[in-house]
Amino acid sequence: MIHIKYKLDKSSMHGIGIFADQDIPKGELIYTTSPLLDVNITQAQFDSLNEEEERVARYYGYWDNAHKVWHVDFADIHFINHSFTPNTTQDLSRPEAPLVATRDIKAGEELTQNYLDFESEDVLRKRGFDLQ
């Protein structure tokens, strides 16, 4: 569930991005997983997906190593783009691994996250990311 006002728009980083539609102070809660709407897929279930379903799960989801499941978000948060200098991060001290602001974010600014927070360098390289 996204807890801030936001909009989707064309991103200069990659395709579509999620943009703050309000000022967000550092530490503000931006997103939490929803046990009713988000999907957790076991590795066995993932292995049974057809090629297109697997592509979608990989694109909009990630491997949650702590829980040994593929997590696919229902909310628009899956439009968050990667940055090595992100303005959000996961707060792993809480079970729902919420996304919080790492600094003050101005309305109109694109929200970003370092994908290395939840995926390995090998996975990101296979997805076509330049990690230089």
Coordinates of N, CA and C in Angstrom, one line a residue:
M1 N 0.8 -1.2 0.0 CA 0.0 0.0 0.0 C 0.9 1.2 0.0
I2 N 0.6 2.1 -0.9 CA 1.4 3.4 -1.0 C 0.7 4.4 0.0
H3 N 1.5 5.0 0.8 CA 0.9 5.9 1.9 C 1.1 7.4 1.6
I4 N 1.5 7.7 0.4 CA 1.8 9.1 0.0 C 0.9 9.5 -1.2
K5 N 0.8 10.7 -1.5 CA 0.2 11.1 -2.8 C 1.3 11.0 -3.8
Y6 N 0.9 10.4 -5.0 CA 1.9 10.2 -6.0 C 1.2 10.3 -7.4
K7 N 2.0 10.3 -8.4 CA 1.5 10.1 -9.8 C 2.5 9.4 -10.6
L8 N 2.1 8.7 -11.6 CA 2.9 8.0 -12.6 C 3.2 8.9 -13.7
D9 N 4.4 8.9 -14.2 CA 4.7 9.8 -15.4 C 5.9 9.2 -16.1
K10 N 6.2 9.8 -17.2 CA 7.4 9.4 -18.0 C 8.7 9.7 -17.2
S11 N 9.6 8.8 -17.1 CA 10.8 8.9 -16.4 C 12.0 9.1 -17.3
S12 N 12.9 10.0 -16.9 CA 14.1 10.2 -17.6 C 15.1 9.1 -17.3
M13 N 14.8 8.2 -16.3 CA 15.6 7.1 -16.0 C 15.3 5.9 -16.8
H14 N 14.0 5.6 -16.8 CA 13.6 4.3 -17.5 C 12.0 4.3 -17.6
G15 N 11.5 4.3 -18.8 CA 10.1 4.2 -19.0 C 9.2 5.1 -18.2
I16 N 8.4 4.4 -17.3 CA 7.5 5.1 -16.4 C 8.1 5.1 -15.0
G17 N 7.9 6.2 -14.3 CA 8.4 6.3 -12.9 C 7.2 6.7 -12.0
I18 N 7.5 6.6 -10.7 CA 6.5 7.1 -9.7 C 7.1 8.4 -9.1
F19 N 6.2 9.4 -9.1 CA 6.7 10.7 -8.6 C 5.9 11.2 -7.4
A20 N 6.6 11.8 -6.5 CA 5.9 12.4 -5.3 C 4.9 13.5 -5.8
D21 N 3.7 13.5 -5.2 CA 2.7 14.5 -5.5 C 2.5 15.4 -4.3
Q22 N 3.5 15.3 -3.4 CA 3.5 16.1 -2.1 C 5.0 16.1 -1.7
D23 N 5.3 17.1 -0.8 CA 6.6 17.0 -0.1 C 6.6 15.9 0.9
I24 N 7.7 15.2 0.9 CA 7.8 14.0 1.8 C 9.1 14.3 2.7
P25 N 8.9 14.3 4.0 CA 10.0 14.5 4.9 C 10.9 13.3 5.1
K26 N 12.1 13.4 5.4 CA 13.0 12.3 5.6 C 12.4 11.4 6.7
G27 N 12.4 10.1 6.5 CA 11.9 9.1 7.4 C 10.4 8.8 7.2
E28 N 9.7 9.6 6.4 CA 8.3 9.3 6.1 C 8.0 8.0 5.5
L29 N 7.0 7.3 6.0 CA 6.6 6.0 5.4 C 6.0 6.3 4.1
I30 N 6.5 5.5 3.1 CA 6.0 5.7 1.7 C 5.2 4.5 1.3
Y31 N 5.6 3.3 1.7 CA 5.0 2.1 1.1 C 5.1 0.9 2.1
T32 N 4.1 0.1 2.3 CA 4.2 -1.2 3.0 C 3.6 -2.2 2.1
T33 N 4.0 -3.5 2.3 CA 3.4 -4.6 1.6 C 2.0 -4.8 2.1
S34 N 1.2 -5.4 1.3 CA -0.2 -5.7 1.7 C -0.3 -7.3 1.6
P35 N -0.6 -7.9 2.8 CA -0.7 -9.3 2.8 C -1.9 -9.8 1.9
L36 N -2.9 -8.9 1.7 CA -4.1 -9.3 0.9 C -3.9 -9.0 -0.6
L37 N -3.1 -8.0 -1.0 CA -3.0 -7.7 -2.4 C -1.7 -8.1 -3.0
D38 N -0.6 -8.0 -2.3 CA 0.6 -8.4 -2.9 C 0.7 -10.0 -2.9
V39 N 1.5 -10.5 -3.8 CA 1.6 -11.9 -4.0 C 3.0 -12.4 -3.6
N40 N 3.0 -13.5 -2.8 CA 4.3 -14.2 -2.5 C 4.2 -15.5 -3.2
I41 N 5.2 -15.9 -4.0 CA 5.2 -17.1 -4.8 C 6.4 -17.9 -4.3
T42 N 6.1 -19.2 -4.0 CA 7.2 -20.1 -3.6 C 8.1 -20.4 -4.8
Q43 N 9.3 -20.9 -4.6 CA 10.1 -21.2 -5.8 C 9.4 -22.3 -6.6
A44 N 8.8 -23.3 -6.0 CA 8.1 -24.3 -6.7 C 7.0 -23.7 -7.6
Q45 N 6.2 -22.8 -7.1 CA 5.2 -22.1 -7.8 C 5.8 -21.3 -9.0
F46 N 6.9 -20.6 -8.7 CA 7.5 -19.8 -9.7 C 8.0 -20.7 -10.9
D47 N 8.6 -21.9 -10.5 CA 9.1 -22.8 -11.5 C 7.9 -23.4 -12.4
S48 N 6.7 -23.3 -11.9 CA 5.6 -23.8 -12.7 C 5.0 -22.8 -13.6
L49 N 5.4 -21.5 -13.5 CA 4.9 -20.4 -14.4 C 5.3 -20.7 -15.8
N50 N 4.5 -20.2 -16.8 CA 4.9 -20.2 -18.2 C 5.9 -19.1 -18.4
E51 N 6.5 -19.0 -19.5 CA 7.5 -18.0 -19.8 C 7.1 -16.6 -19.6
E52 N 5.9 -16.2 -20.1 CA 5.4 -14.9 -20.0 C 5.1 -14.5 -18.5
E53 N 4.5 -15.5 -17.8 CA 4.2 -15.2 -16.4 C 5.5 -15.0 -15.6
E54 N 6.5 -15.8 -15.9 CA 7.8 -15.7 -15.2 C 8.5 -14.3 -15.5
R55 N 8.4 -13.9 -16.8 CA 8.9 -12.6 -17.2 C 8.2 -11.5 -16.4
V56 N 6.9 -11.5 -16.2 CA 6.2 -10.5 -15.5 C 6.6 -10.5 -14.0
A57 N 6.7 -11.7 -13.5 CA 7.0 -11.9 -12.0 C 8.4 -11.3 -11.8
R58 N 9.4 -11.6 -12.7 CA 10.7 -11.1 -12.6 C 10.8 -9.6 -12.7
Y59 N 10.0 -9.0 -13.7 CA 10.0 -7.6 -14.0 C 9.4 -6.8 -12.8
Y60 N 8.2 -7.2 -12.4 CA 7.5 -6.5 -11.3 C 7.8 -7.0 -9.9
G61 N 8.5 -8.0 -9.8 CA 8.8 -8.6 -8.5 C 10.2 -8.8 -8.2
Y62 N 10.5 -9.4 -7.1 CA 11.9 -9.7 -6.7 C 11.9 -10.9 -5.8
W63 N 13.1 -11.5 -5.7 CA 13.3 -12.7 -4.8 C 13.5 -12.1 -3.4
D64 N 12.7 -12.5 -2.5 CA 12.8 -12.1 -1.1 C 13.6 -13.2 -0.4
N65 N 14.9 -13.0 -0.3 CA 15.7 -14.1 0.3 C 15.4 -14.4 1.7
A66 N 15.0 -13.4 2.5 CA 14.7 -13.6 3.9 C 13.5 -14.6 4.1
H67 N 12.5 -14.5 3.2 CA 11.4 -15.3 3.3 C 11.3 -16.5 2.3
K68 N 12.3 -16.5 1.4 CA 12.4 -17.5 0.4 C 11.2 -17.6 -0.5
V69 N 10.8 -16.4 -1.0 CA 9.6 -16.3 -1.9 C 9.9 -15.3 -2.9
W70 N 9.2 -15.3 -4.1 CA 9.2 -14.3 -5.0 C 8.1 -13.3 -4.6
H71 N 8.3 -12.1 -4.4 CA 7.3 -11.1 -4.0 C 7.0 -10.2 -5.2
V72 N 5.7 -10.1 -5.5 CA 5.2 -9.3 -6.6 C 4.2 -8.3 -6.0
D73 N 4.5 -7.0 -6.2 CA 3.7 -6.0 -5.7 C 2.5 -5.7 -6.5
F74 N 1.3 -5.5 -5.9 CA 0.1 -5.2 -6.6 C 0.1 -3.7 -6.8
A75 N 0.6 -2.9 -5.9 CA 0.5 -1.4 -6.0 C 1.4 -0.9 -7.1
D76 N 1.2 0.4 -7.4 CA 2.1 1.0 -8.4 C 3.5 1.2 -8.0
I77 N 3.9 0.8 -6.8 CA 5.3 0.9 -6.3 C 6.2 0.2 -7.3
H78 N 5.7 -0.8 -8.0 CA 6.6 -1.5 -8.9 C 7.1 -0.6 -10.0
F79 N 6.7 0.6 -10.1 CA 7.2 1.6 -11.1 C 8.4 2.4 -10.5
I80 N 8.8 2.1 -9.3 CA 9.9 2.8 -8.7 C 11.2 2.4 -9.5
N81 N 12.0 3.3 -9.9 CA 13.2 3.1 -10.7 C 14.4 3.0 -9.8
H82 N 15.4 2.3 -10.4 CA 16.7 2.1 -9.7 C 17.6 3.3 -9.7
S83 N 18.3 3.6 -8.6 CA 19.3 4.6 -8.5 C 20.3 4.2 -7.5
F84 N 21.6 4.4 -7.7 CA 22.7 4.2 -6.7 C 22.7 5.3 -5.7
T85 N 21.9 6.4 -5.9 CA 21.7 7.4 -4.9 C 20.2 7.6 -4.7
P86 N 19.6 6.6 -4.1 CA 18.1 6.6 -4.0 C 17.6 7.6 -3.0
N87 N 16.4 8.0 -3.1 CA 15.7 8.8 -2.1 C 14.8 8.0 -1.2
T88 N 14.7 6.7 -1.4 CA 14.0 5.8 -0.5 C 14.8 4.5 -0.2
T89 N 14.5 3.9 0.9 CA 15.1 2.6 1.2 C 14.1 1.8 2.1
Q90 N 14.4 0.5 2.1 CA 13.6 -0.4 3.0 C 14.0 -0.3 4.4
D91 N 13.0 -0.3 5.3 CA 13.3 -0.4 6.7 C 13.2 -1.8 7.2
L92 N 14.3 -2.5 7.1 CA 14.2 -4.0 7.4 C 14.0 -4.3 8.8
S93 N 13.9 -3.3 9.7 CA 13.7 -3.6 11.1 C 12.2 -3.9 11.3
R94 N 11.4 -3.7 10.3 CA 9.9 -4.0 10.4 C 9.6 -5.1 9.5
P95 N 8.6 -6.0 9.9 CA 8.3 -7.2 9.1 C 7.7 -6.9 7.8
E96 N 7.0 -5.8 7.6 CA 6.4 -5.6 6.2 C 7.4 -4.8 5.3
A97 N 8.7 -4.7 5.8 CA 9.8 -4.1 5.0 C 9.3 -2.8 4.3
P98 N 8.9 -1.8 5.1 CA 8.3 -0.6 4.5 C 9.4 0.2 3.8
L99 N 9.0 1.0 2.8 CA 9.9 1.9 2.1 C 9.7 3.2 2.8
V100 N 10.8 3.9 3.1 CA 10.8 5.2 3.8 C 11.8 6.1 3.0
A101 N 11.5 7.4 3.2 CA 12.3 8.4 2.6 C 13.7 8.5 3.3
T102 N 14.8 8.5 2.5 CA 16.1 8.6 3.0 C 16.5 10.1 3.2
R103 N 15.8 11.0 2.7 CA 16.0 12.4 2.8 C 14.7 13.1 2.4
D104 N 14.7 14.4 2.6 CA 13.5 15.2 2.2 C 13.3 15.1 0.7
I105 N 12.1 14.8 0.3 CA 11.8 14.7 -1.2 C 10.7 15.7 -1.5
K106 N 11.0 16.5 -2.6 CA 10.1 17.5 -3.0 C 9.0 17.0 -3.9
A107 N 7.8 17.6 -3.9 CA 6.7 17.3 -4.8 C 7.3 17.4 -6.2
G108 N 6.9 16.4 -7.0 CA 7.4 16.4 -8.4 C 8.7 15.6 -8.6
E109 N 9.3 15.2 -7.6 CA 10.6 14.4 -7.7 C 10.3 12.9 -7.9
E110 N 11.0 12.3 -8.7 CA 10.9 10.9 -8.9 C 11.4 10.1 -7.7
L111 N 10.6 9.1 -7.3 CA 11.0 8.2 -6.2 C 12.0 7.1 -6.8
T112 N 13.0 6.9 -6.1 CA 14.0 5.9 -6.5 C 14.4 5.0 -5.4
Q113 N 14.9 3.8 -5.7 CA 15.4 2.8 -4.7 C 16.6 2.1 -5.3
N114 N 17.6 1.8 -4.5 CA 18.7 1.0 -5.0 C 18.2 -0.4 -5.0
Y115 N 18.1 -1.0 -6.2 CA 17.7 -2.4 -6.3 C 18.6 -3.4 -5.6
L116 N 19.8 -3.0 -5.3 CA 20.7 -3.9 -4.6 C 20.2 -4.1 -3.1
D117 N 19.2 -3.3 -2.7 CA 18.6 -3.5 -1.4 C 17.9 -4.9 -1.3
F118 N 17.5 -5.4 -2.5 CA 16.7 -6.7 -2.5 C 17.1 -7.6 -3.6
E119 N 18.0 -7.3 -4.5 CA 18.5 -8.2 -5.5 C 20.0 -8.2 -5.6
S120 N 20.6 -9.3 -6.1 CA 22.0 -9.4 -6.2 C 22.5 -8.7 -7.4
E121 N 23.8 -8.4 -7.5 CA 24.4 -7.8 -8.7 C 24.2 -8.8 -9.9
D122 N 24.4 -10.1 -9.7 CA 24.2 -11.0 -10.8 C 22.8 -10.9 -11.4
V123 N 21.8 -10.9 -10.5 CA 20.4 -10.8 -11.0 C 20.2 -9.4 -11.8
L124 N 20.7 -8.4 -11.3 CA 20.6 -7.1 -11.9 C 21.3 -7.1 -13.3
R125 N 22.5 -7.7 -13.4 CA 23.2 -7.8 -14.6 C 22.4 -8.5 -15.7
K126 N 21.8 -9.7 -15.2 CA 21.0 -10.5 -16.1 C 19.7 -9.7 -16.6
R127 N 19.3 -8.7 -15.8 CA 18.2 -7.9 -16.2 C 18.6 -6.7 -17.0
G128 N 19.9 -6.6 -17.3 CA 20.4 -5.6 -18.2 C 20.9 -4.3 -17.5
F129 N 21.1 -4.3 -16.2 CA 21.5 -3.1 -15.5 C 23.0 -2.9 -15.6
D130 N 23.5 -1.7 -15.9 CA 24.9 -1.4 -15.9 C 25.3 -1.0 -14.4
L131 N 26.1 -1.8 -13.8 CA 26.4 -1.6 -12.4 C 27.8 -0.8 -12.2
Q132 N 28.2 -0.2 -13.3 CA 29.5 0.6 -13.2 C 29.3 1.9 -12.5

